Each structure stands twice: as C-alpha cells, then as structure tokens.
C-alpha cells in the first residue's frame, strides 16, 4: 500500500486523538466516584432497612401503649363504678363485701397495668432516640451518595467536553486519508489498540520494541510513499528524521 508521506504523518495526529478518546473512555469507566457511589448506595440500603425496622418497632409499641391505656381506663372506670355503687347505700352487706373485694382486685390490676405502661413508655423513649439516630445515619448516607454523584457528574461533564474536542479533531482529519489507508489504520487500532506510531531511534512507538536489522533494512529501502508496519504489533510506522534509518 502506498500513501503520500505527508498524509501518513497525519496518521500520528489521528492516533493521538484516538488515544485521547480511549483515555477518556477508560477514565469514565474507572472513576473512583463510581465505586464510591455503589458502596454509598449499599450503605443507604442498610441504613434505610435499619430506619424502617426501628420505625416499625416504634409503631408497634405505640399500638401497645394505646391498648394498655385503654385497659387501664377500663379498669379505672370499673373501680369508679363499684365505688359509686358502694356509696349509694343501696347494696346489701353481702354485695358490699363482694364490691370491696372487686375494688381491691381492680386496684391491684391497675397498679400492675400502670407499671407495665411505665415500662412501655421507657421503651418508647429509647426507641424514639433510636429512630432519631437511624434517621440521622440515613441522612448522612444519602448525603454521601449525593456528594459522590455530584463529583462524578462534574468529572463526566469535563470528560464530555474533552471527548467533544477530540472527536472534532478526529472528524476533521478523516477526509485527509485515502479509504484503504484509513481502513488499515482502523483495523489495526481495533485489534491492537494503536493504529499508527512514530518510528523513533529504531523503536516502534506503539509496542516500544526495537526493530531487528532485517526489518530496519526493509524499511530503509522502502519508498517514501510505501506504508510500512511494525512486524511485532502491526502498527503503521511513520518515518521521520528521528527514525534512525
């Protein structure tokens, strides 16, 4: 294959644009913020589960408190009714004794229920603190996700700008190259990563290997418009005064 030496040299500009695009793509895929966000989102899920669990416990306890208060009120009402009946003077002595016994039983029951209620209220106070702590921890975890996402988006925006510039340079260069030369370049780049490189001091700029004497002799005797390639990596070699030929 043959191509104007000046056109071949412009392959270096194309290769530089493609290398920059590859670096941008790699950086976009490997941003530390991506891993940070994934870990932070895991933490959010854990904190959210903890917050839901403690909130559920608090709701269950509130229902238990209401049930306990209703039961205390029912016992108190029953005792008040019995006391009023005793004070009415309309009950027989036998019934009076039964009422006194029932009131004593109700008072003991009320005392037990009120002790249980106090314990429930103490548990609720502790759960309320746990709920507040869980909400704070969840908010911190969500803030960490938001912060990392913001930093990621800033980098993505910067990368998008760089990518647009590199793409524009590449598109501007493409019409310069004959179709066969461009097809060869793209094929090599897709398989090896670098389509063209400078031959400097007898060393391929793509694979960094020094060419042997036979390869150097063949390149040296090749016409200026011949398209020569590295035997090791296949990259199109661009010859200049620095090639050491």
PDB file of C-alpha atoms in Angstrom:
ATOM      1  CA  UNK A   1       0.000   0.000   0.000  1.00  0.00           C
ATOM      2  CA  UNK A   2       1.187   3.498  -0.815  1.00  0.00           C
ATOM      3  CA  UNK A   3       0.231   6.898   0.540  1.00  0.00           C
ATOM      4  CA  UNK A   4       1.683  10.386   0.450  1.00  0.00           C
ATOM      5  CA  UNK A   5       4.326  10.686   3.234  1.00  0.00           C
ATOM      6  CA  UNK A   6       2.693  13.916   4.451  1.00  0.00           C
ATOM      7  CA  UNK A   7      -0.641  12.117   4.694  1.00  0.00           C
ATOM      8  CA  UNK A   8       0.992   9.252   6.559  1.00  0.00           C
ATOM      9  CA  UNK A   9       2.459  11.694   9.086  1.00  0.00           C
ATOM     10  CA  UNK A  10      -1.053  12.969   9.805  1.00  0.00           C
ATOM     11  CA  UNK A  11      -1.898   9.482  10.996  1.00  0.00           C
ATOM     12  CA  UNK A  12       0.029  10.455  14.130  1.00  0.00           C
ATOM     13  CA  UNK A  13      -2.476  13.225  14.790  1.00  0.00           C
ATOM     14  CA  UNK A  14      -5.305  10.752  14.260  1.00  0.00           C
ATOM     15  CA  UNK A  15      -3.647   8.248  16.579  1.00  0.00           C
ATOM     16  CA  UNK A  16      -3.224  10.964  19.214  1.00  0.00           C
ATOM     17  CA  UNK A  17      -6.922  11.855  19.011  1.00  0.00           C
ATOM     18  CA  UNK A  18      -7.891   8.186  19.259  1.00  0.00           C
ATOM     19  CA  UNK A  19      -5.553   7.672  22.213  1.00  0.00           C
ATOM     20  CA  UNK A  20      -7.160  10.597  23.996  1.00  0.00           C
ATOM     21  CA  UNK A  21     -10.626   9.204  23.289  1.00  0.00           C
ATOM     22  CA  UNK A  22      -9.526   5.846  24.671  1.00  0.00           C
ATOM     23  CA  UNK A  23      -8.141   7.500  27.811  1.00  0.00           C
ATOM     24  CA  UNK A  24     -11.384   9.413  28.283  1.00  0.00           C
ATOM     25  CA  UNK A  25     -13.435   6.242  27.882  1.00  0.00           C
ATOM     26  CA  UNK A  26     -11.219   4.367  30.346  1.00  0.00           C
ATOM     27  CA  UNK A  27     -11.407   7.154  32.898  1.00  0.00           C
ATOM     28  CA  UNK A  28     -15.185   7.355  32.566  1.00  0.00           C
ATOM     29  CA  UNK A  29     -15.441   3.621  33.281  1.00  0.00           C
ATOM     30  CA  UNK A  30     -12.972   3.608  36.175  1.00  0.00           C
ATOM     31  CA  UNK A  31     -13.801   6.782  38.080  1.00  0.00           C
ATOM     32  CA  UNK A  32     -13.330   6.153  41.816  1.00  0.00           C
ATOM     33  CA  UNK A  33     -16.602   8.004  42.373  1.00  0.00           C
ATOM     34  CA  UNK A  34     -18.449   5.161  40.609  1.00  0.00           C
ATOM     35  CA  UNK A  35     -17.226   2.650  43.185  1.00  0.00           C
ATOM     36  CA  UNK A  36     -17.801   5.187  45.944  1.00  0.00           C
ATOM     37  CA  UNK A  37     -21.411   5.679  44.832  1.00  0.00           C
ATOM     38  CA  UNK A  38     -22.036   1.928  44.677  1.00  0.00           C
ATOM     39  CA  UNK A  39     -20.678   1.479  48.203  1.00  0.00           C
ATOM     40  CA  UNK A  40     -22.587   4.513  49.472  1.00  0.00           C
ATOM     41  CA  UNK A  41     -25.823   3.184  47.934  1.00  0.00           C
ATOM     42  CA  UNK A  42     -25.277  -0.116  49.744  1.00  0.00           C
ATOM     43  CA  UNK A  43     -24.877   1.832  52.966  1.00  0.00           C
ATOM     44  CA  UNK A  44     -28.087   3.752  52.219  1.00  0.00           C
ATOM     45  CA  UNK A  45     -29.969   0.478  51.784  1.00  0.00           C
ATOM     46  CA  UNK A  46     -28.618  -0.837  55.096  1.00  0.00           C
ATOM     47  CA  UNK A  47     -29.421   2.416  56.914  1.00  0.00           C
ATOM     48  CA  UNK A  48     -32.872   2.557  55.339  1.00  0.00           C
ATOM     49  CA  UNK A  49     -33.606  -1.014  56.444  1.00  0.00           C
ATOM     50  CA  UNK A  50     -32.474  -0.097  59.969  1.00  0.00           C
ATOM     51  CA  UNK A  51     -34.644   3.027  59.941  1.00  0.00           C
ATOM     52  CA  UNK A  52     -37.682   1.075  58.720  1.00  0.00           C
ATOM     53  CA  UNK A  53     -37.097  -1.615  61.351  1.00  0.00           C
ATOM     54  CA  UNK A  54     -36.883   0.815  64.266  1.00  0.00           C
ATOM     55  CA  UNK A  55     -39.850   2.832  62.948  1.00  0.00           C
ATOM     56  CA  UNK A  56     -41.897  -0.371  62.732  1.00  0.00           C
ATOM     57  CA  UNK A  57     -40.952  -1.226  66.311  1.00  0.00           C
ATOM     58  CA  UNK A  58     -41.998   2.260  67.399  1.00  0.00           C
ATOM     59  CA  UNK A  59     -45.354   1.946  65.616  1.00  0.00           C
ATOM     60  CA  UNK A  60     -45.949  -1.461  67.205  1.00  0.00           C
ATOM     61  CA  UNK A  61     -45.098  -0.040  70.624  1.00  0.00           C
ATOM     62  CA  UNK A  62     -47.447   2.915  70.116  1.00  0.00           C
ATOM     63  CA  UNK A  63     -50.277   0.490  69.414  1.00  0.00           C
ATOM     64  CA  UNK A  64     -49.362  -1.465  72.542  1.00  0.00           C
ATOM     65  CA  UNK A  65     -49.346   1.747  74.574  1.00  0.00           C
ATOM     66  CA  UNK A  66     -52.810   2.685  73.349  1.00  0.00           C
ATOM     67  CA  UNK A  67     -54.101  -0.803  74.167  1.00  0.00           C
ATOM     68  CA  UNK A  68     -52.546  -0.603  77.626  1.00  0.00           C
ATOM     69  CA  UNK A  69     -54.025   2.859  78.267  1.00  0.00           C
ATOM     70  CA  UNK A  70     -57.473   1.645  77.196  1.00  0.00           C
ATOM     71  CA  UNK A  71     -57.207  -1.334  79.520  1.00  0.00           C
ATOM     72  CA  UNK A  72     -56.149   0.908  82.429  1.00  0.00           C
ATOM     73  CA  UNK A  73     -59.054   3.228  81.696  1.00  0.00           C
ATOM     74  CA  UNK A  74     -61.455   0.268  81.613  1.00  0.00           C
ATOM     75  CA  UNK A  75     -60.177  -0.992  84.999  1.00  0.00           C
ATOM     76  CA  UNK A  76     -60.335   2.506  86.490  1.00  0.00           C
ATOM     77  CA  UNK A  77     -63.888   3.008  85.194  1.00  0.00           C
ATOM     78  CA  UNK A  78     -64.971  -0.340  86.645  1.00  0.00           C
ATOM     79  CA  UNK A  79     -63.455   0.547  90.035  1.00  0.00           C
ATOM     80  CA  UNK A  80     -65.110   4.000  89.988  1.00  0.00           C
ATOM     81  CA  UNK A  81     -68.460   2.424  89.171  1.00  0.00           C
ATOM     82  CA  UNK A  82     -68.126  -0.043  92.054  1.00  0.00           C
ATOM     83  CA  UNK A  83     -67.113   2.753  94.433  1.00  0.00           C
ATOM     84  CA  UNK A  84     -70.138   4.848  93.475  1.00  0.00           C
ATOM     85  CA  UNK A  85     -72.373   1.819  93.929  1.00  0.00           C
ATOM     86  CA  UNK A  86     -70.980   1.274  97.442  1.00  0.00           C
ATOM     87  CA  UNK A  87     -71.526   4.910  98.280  1.00  0.00           C
ATOM     88  CA  UNK A  88     -75.120   4.827  97.066  1.00  0.00           C
ATOM     89  CA  UNK A  89     -76.278   2.942 100.182  1.00  0.00           C
ATOM     90  CA  UNK A  90     -78.489   0.653  98.097  1.00  0.00           C
ATOM     91  CA  UNK A  91     -76.412  -2.534  98.296  1.00  0.00           C
ATOM     92  CA  UNK A  92     -76.744  -5.368 100.795  1.00  0.00           C
ATOM     93  CA  UNK A  93     -73.941  -6.293 103.188  1.00  0.00           C
ATOM     94  CA  UNK A  94     -73.032  -9.399 101.171  1.00  0.00           C
ATOM     95  CA  UNK A  95     -72.809  -7.386  97.952  1.00  0.00           C
ATOM     96  CA  UNK A  96     -70.821  -4.713  99.774  1.00  0.00           C
ATOM     97  CA  UNK A  97     -68.200  -7.295 100.702  1.00  0.00           C
ATOM     98  CA  UNK A  98     -68.049  -8.524  97.099  1.00  0.00           C
ATOM     99  CA  UNK A  99     -67.635  -4.967  95.830  1.00  0.00           C
ATOM    100  CA  UNK A 100     -64.840  -4.243  98.295  1.00  0.00           C
ATOM    101  CA  UNK A 101     -63.048  -7.385  97.150  1.00  0.00           C
ATOM    102  CA  UNK A 102     -63.547  -6.491  93.489  1.00  0.00           C
ATOM    103  CA  UNK A 103     -62.299  -2.928  94.015  1.00  0.00           C
ATOM    104  CA  UNK A 104     -59.157  -4.229  95.748  1.00  0.00           C
ATOM    105  CA  UNK A 105     -58.586  -6.647  92.891  1.00  0.00           C
ATOM    106  CA  UNK A 106     -59.108  -3.874  90.333  1.00  0.00           C
ATOM    107  CA  UNK A 107     -56.703  -1.581  92.177  1.00  0.00           C
ATOM    108  CA  UNK A 108     -54.030  -4.269  92.147  1.00  0.00           C
ATOM    109  CA  UNK A 109     -54.699  -4.884  88.474  1.00  0.00           C
ATOM    110  CA  UNK A 110     -54.497  -1.150  87.766  1.00  0.00           C
ATOM    111  CA  UNK A 111     -51.178  -0.942  89.611  1.00  0.00           C
ATOM    112  CA  UNK A 112     -49.731  -3.801  87.526  1.00  0.00           C
ATOM    113  CA  UNK A 113     -51.020  -2.241  84.313  1.00  0.00           C
ATOM    114  CA  UNK A 114     -49.604   1.180  85.203  1.00  0.00           C
ATOM    115  CA  UNK A 115     -46.204  -0.366  85.978  1.00  0.00           C
ATOM    116  CA  UNK A 116     -46.332  -2.101  82.598  1.00  0.00           C
ATOM    117  CA  UNK A 117     -47.327   1.201  80.981  1.00  0.00           C
ATOM    118  CA  UNK A 118     -44.371   2.964  82.583  1.00  0.00           C
ATOM    119  CA  UNK A 119     -42.051   0.289  81.250  1.00  0.00           C
ATOM    120  CA  UNK A 120     -43.579   0.650  77.784  1.00  0.00           C
ATOM    121  CA  UNK A 121     -43.108   4.411  77.929  1.00  0.00           C
ATOM    122  CA  UNK A 122     -39.453   3.989  78.881  1.00  0.00           C
ATOM    123  CA  UNK A 123     -39.018   1.581  75.979  1.00  0.00           C
ATOM    124  CA  UNK A 124     -40.720   4.091  73.690  1.00  0.00           C
ATOM    125  CA  UNK A 125     -38.349   6.835  74.808  1.00  0.00           C
ATOM    126  CA  UNK A 126     -35.366   4.610  73.971  1.00  0.00           C
ATOM    127  CA  UNK A 127     -36.912   3.655  70.621  1.00  0.00           C
ATOM    128  CA  UNK A 128     -37.572   7.315  69.850  1.00  0.00           C
ATOM    129  CA  UNK A 129     -33.867   8.007  70.341  1.00  0.00           C
ATOM    130  CA  UNK A 130     -33.019   5.001  68.155  1.00  0.00           C
ATOM    131  CA  UNK A 131     -35.386   6.330  65.479  1.00  0.00           C
ATOM    132  CA  UNK A 132     -33.769   9.757  65.529  1.00  0.00           C
ATOM    133  CA  UNK A 133     -30.319   8.173  65.322  1.00  0.00           C
ATOM    134  CA  UNK A 134     -31.413   5.964  62.405  1.00  0.00           C
ATOM    135  CA  UNK A 135     -32.807   8.986  60.571  1.00  0.00           C
ATOM    136  CA  UNK A 136     -29.551  10.912  61.081  1.00  0.00           C
ATOM    137  CA  UNK A 137     -27.491   7.957  59.847  1.00  0.00           C
ATOM    138  CA  UNK A 138     -29.742   7.545  56.803  1.00  0.00           C
ATOM    139  CA  UNK A 139     -29.477  11.253  56.002  1.00  0.00           C
ATOM    140  CA  UNK A 140     -25.675  11.066  56.253  1.00  0.00           C
ATOM    141  CA  UNK A 141     -25.584   8.042  53.937  1.00  0.00           C
ATOM    142  CA  UNK A 142     -27.869   9.749  51.412  1.00  0.00           C
ATOM    143  CA  UNK A 143     -25.715  12.885  51.578  1.00  0.00           C
ATOM    144  CA  UNK A 144     -22.635  10.771  50.829  1.00  0.00           C
ATOM    145  CA  UNK A 145     -24.339   9.387  47.709  1.00  0.00           C
ATOM    146  CA  UNK A 146     -25.368  12.867  46.631  1.00  0.00           C
ATOM    147  CA  UNK A 147     -21.874  14.260  47.168  1.00  0.00           C
ATOM    148  CA  UNK A 148     -20.186  11.446  45.236  1.00  0.00           C
ATOM    149  CA  UNK A 149     -22.757  11.707  42.431  1.00  0.00           C
ATOM    150  CA  UNK A 150     -22.152  15.449  42.201  1.00  0.00           C
ATOM    151  CA  UNK A 151     -18.406  14.931  41.917  1.00  0.00           C
ATOM    152  CA  UNK A 152     -18.942  12.175  39.343  1.00  0.00           C
ATOM    153  CA  UNK A 153     -21.197  14.411  37.270  1.00  0.00           C
ATOM    154  CA  UNK A 154     -18.637  17.214  37.337  1.00  0.00           C
ATOM    155  CA  UNK A 155     -15.947  14.862  36.037  1.00  0.00           C
ATOM    156  CA  UNK A 156     -18.340  13.438  33.445  1.00  0.00           C
ATOM    157  CA  UNK A 157     -19.105  16.945  32.204  1.00  0.00           C
ATOM    158  CA  UNK A 158     -15.385  17.719  31.905  1.00  0.00           C
ATOM    159  CA  UNK A 159     -14.785  14.404  30.104  1.00  0.00           C
ATOM    160  CA  UNK A 160     -17.659  15.122  27.731  1.00  0.00           C
ATOM    161  CA  UNK A 161     -16.029  18.435  26.810  1.00  0.00           C
ATOM    162  CA  UNK A 162     -12.674  16.739  26.227  1.00  0.00           C
ATOM    163  CA  UNK A 163     -14.347  13.982  24.226  1.00  0.00           C
ATOM    164  CA  UNK A 164     -16.152  16.503  22.019  1.00  0.00           C
ATOM    165  CA  UNK A 165     -12.870  18.292  21.244  1.00  0.00           C
ATOM    166  CA  UNK A 166     -11.011  15.059  20.481  1.00  0.00           C
ATOM    167  CA  UNK A 167     -13.883  13.799  18.328  1.00  0.00           C
ATOM    168  CA  UNK A 168     -13.945  17.085  16.406  1.00  0.00           C
ATOM    169  CA  UNK A 169     -10.198  16.823  15.733  1.00  0.00           C
ATOM    170  CA  UNK A 170     -10.646  13.251  14.564  1.00  0.00           C
ATOM    171  CA  UNK A 171     -13.551  14.080  12.260  1.00  0.00           C
ATOM    172  CA  UNK A 172     -11.596  16.965  10.762  1.00  0.00           C
ATOM    173  CA  UNK A 173      -8.688  14.644   9.945  1.00  0.00           C
ATOM    174  CA  UNK A 174     -10.641  11.781   8.384  1.00  0.00           C
ATOM    175  CA  UNK A 175     -11.177  13.321   4.900  1.00  0.00           C
ATOM    176  CA  UNK A 176      -7.372  13.608   4.508  1.00  0.00           C
ATOM    177  CA  UNK A 177      -6.799   9.865   4.338  1.00  0.00           C
ATOM    178  CA  UNK A 178      -7.405   7.547   1.372  1.00  0.00           C
ATOM    179  CA  UNK A 179     -10.003   4.910   2.176  1.00  0.00           C
ATOM    180  CA  UNK A 180      -7.593   1.930   2.036  1.00  0.00           C
ATOM    181  CA  UNK A 181      -5.135   3.621   4.402  1.00  0.00           C
ATOM    182  CA  UNK A 182      -7.887   4.595   6.836  1.00  0.00           C
ATOM    183  CA  UNK A 183      -9.374   1.102   6.720  1.00  0.00           C
ATOM    184  CA  UNK A 184      -5.960  -0.416   7.532  1.00  0.00           C
ATOM    185  CA  UNK A 185      -5.420   2.044  10.354  1.00  0.00           C
ATOM    186  CA  UNK A 186      -8.852   1.314  11.882  1.00  0.00           C
ATOM    187  CA  UNK A 187      -8.374  -2.433  11.570  1.00  0.00           C
ATOM    188  CA  UNK A 188      -5.020  -2.337  13.343  1.00  0.00           C
ATOM    189  CA  UNK A 189      -6.351   0.011  16.029  1.00  0.00           C
ATOM    190  CA  UNK A 190      -9.345  -2.223  16.749  1.00  0.00           C
ATOM    191  CA  UNK A 191      -7.180  -5.313  17.160  1.00  0.00           C
ATOM    192  CA  UNK A 192      -4.021  -3.846  18.712  1.00  0.00           C
ATOM    193  CA  UNK A 193      -5.120  -0.594  20.284  1.00  0.00           C
ATOM    194  CA  UNK A 194      -2.788   1.706  18.319  1.00  0.00           C
ATOM    195  CA  UNK A 195      -3.182   2.142  14.569  1.00  0.00           C
ATOM    196  CA  UNK A 196      -0.101   4.226  13.789  1.00  0.00           C
ATOM    197  CA  UNK A 197       3.021   5.259  15.667  1.00  0.00           C
ATOM    198  CA  UNK A 198       6.270   7.100  15.166  1.00  0.00           C
ATOM    199  CA  UNK A 199       9.362   5.065  14.369  1.00  0.00           C
ATOM    200  CA  UNK A 200      11.961   6.729  16.591  1.00  0.00           C
ATOM    201  CA  UNK A 201      15.518   5.555  17.169  1.00  0.00           C
ATOM    202  CA  UNK A 202      14.679   2.239  15.503  1.00  0.00           C
ATOM    203  CA  UNK A 203      11.925   1.613  18.067  1.00  0.00           C
ATOM    204  CA  UNK A 204       8.186   1.259  17.391  1.00  0.00           C
ATOM    205  CA  UNK A 205       6.237   3.929  19.220  1.00  0.00           C
ATOM    206  CA  UNK A 206       3.270   1.586  19.673  1.00  0.00           C
ATOM    207  CA  UNK A 207       4.757  -1.589  21.179  1.00  0.00           C
ATOM    208  CA  UNK A 208       8.043   0.097  22.267  1.00  0.00           C
ATOM    209  CA  UNK A 209      10.084  -2.750  20.816  1.00  0.00           C
ATOM    210  CA  UNK A 210      13.260  -2.131  18.853  1.00  0.00           C
ATOM    211  CA  UNK A 211      13.109  -3.426  15.300  1.00  0.00           C
ATOM    212  CA  UNK A 212      15.638  -6.032  14.228  1.00  0.00           C
ATOM    213  CA  UNK A 213      18.189  -5.403  11.480  1.00  0.00           C
ATOM    214  CA  UNK A 214      16.186  -7.202   8.813  1.00  0.00           C
ATOM    215  CA  UNK A 215      13.058  -5.163   9.440  1.00  0.00           C
ATOM    216  CA  UNK A 216      15.060  -1.954   9.587  1.00  0.00           C
ATOM    217  CA  UNK A 217      16.776  -2.808   6.310  1.00  0.00           C
ATOM    218  CA  UNK A 218      13.443  -3.413   4.597  1.00  0.00           C
ATOM    219  CA  UNK A 219      12.012  -0.160   5.933  1.00  0.00           C
ATOM    220  CA  UNK A 220      15.147   1.744   4.938  1.00  0.00           C
ATOM    221  CA  UNK A 221      14.918   0.552   1.348  1.00  0.00           C
ATOM    222  CA  UNK A 222      11.150   1.141   1.113  1.00  0.00           C
ATOM    223  CA  UNK A 223       9.974   4.088  -0.964  1.00  0.00           C
ATOM    224  CA  UNK A 224       8.912   7.210   0.925  1.00  0.00           C
ATOM    225  CA  UNK A 225       5.282   6.644  -0.009  1.00  0.00           C
ATOM    226  CA  UNK A 226       5.275   2.963   0.973  1.00  0.00           C
ATOM    227  CA  UNK A 227       3.133   2.206   4.033  1.00  0.00           C
ATOM    228  CA  UNK A 228       5.337   0.194   6.385  1.00  0.00           C
ATOM    229  CA  UNK A 229       4.273  -1.636   9.511  1.00  0.00           C
ATOM    230  CA  UNK A 230       5.786  -2.980  12.710  1.00  0.00           C
ATOM    231  CA  UNK A 231       6.293  -6.731  12.477  1.00  0.00           C
ATOM    232  CA  UNK A 232       5.544  -7.115  16.191  1.00  0.00           C
ATOM    233  CA  UNK A 233       2.320  -5.179  16.710  1.00  0.00           C
ATOM    234  CA  UNK A 234       1.212  -4.352  13.165  1.00  0.00           C
ATOM    235  CA  UNK A 235       1.065  -0.575  13.736  1.00  0.00           C
ATOM    236  CA  UNK A 236       1.671   1.664  10.717  1.00  0.00           C
ATOM    237  CA  UNK A 237       5.129   3.129  11.224  1.00  0.00           C
ATOM    238  CA  UNK A 238       5.664   6.795  10.410  1.00  0.00           C
ATOM    239  CA  UNK A 239       9.225   7.535   9.338  1.00  0.00           C
ATOM    240  CA  UNK A 240      10.933  10.844  10.107  1.00  0.00           C
ATOM    241  CA  UNK A 241      14.461  12.070  10.609  1.00  0.00           C
ATOM    242  CA  UNK A 242      14.275  10.632  14.135  1.00  0.00           C
ATOM    243  CA  UNK A 243      13.712   7.074  12.921  1.00  0.00           C
ATOM    244  CA  UNK A 244      17.397   6.151  12.979  1.00  0.00           C
ATOM    245  CA  UNK A 245      17.394   4.715   9.491  1.00  0.00           C
TER     246      UNK A 245
END
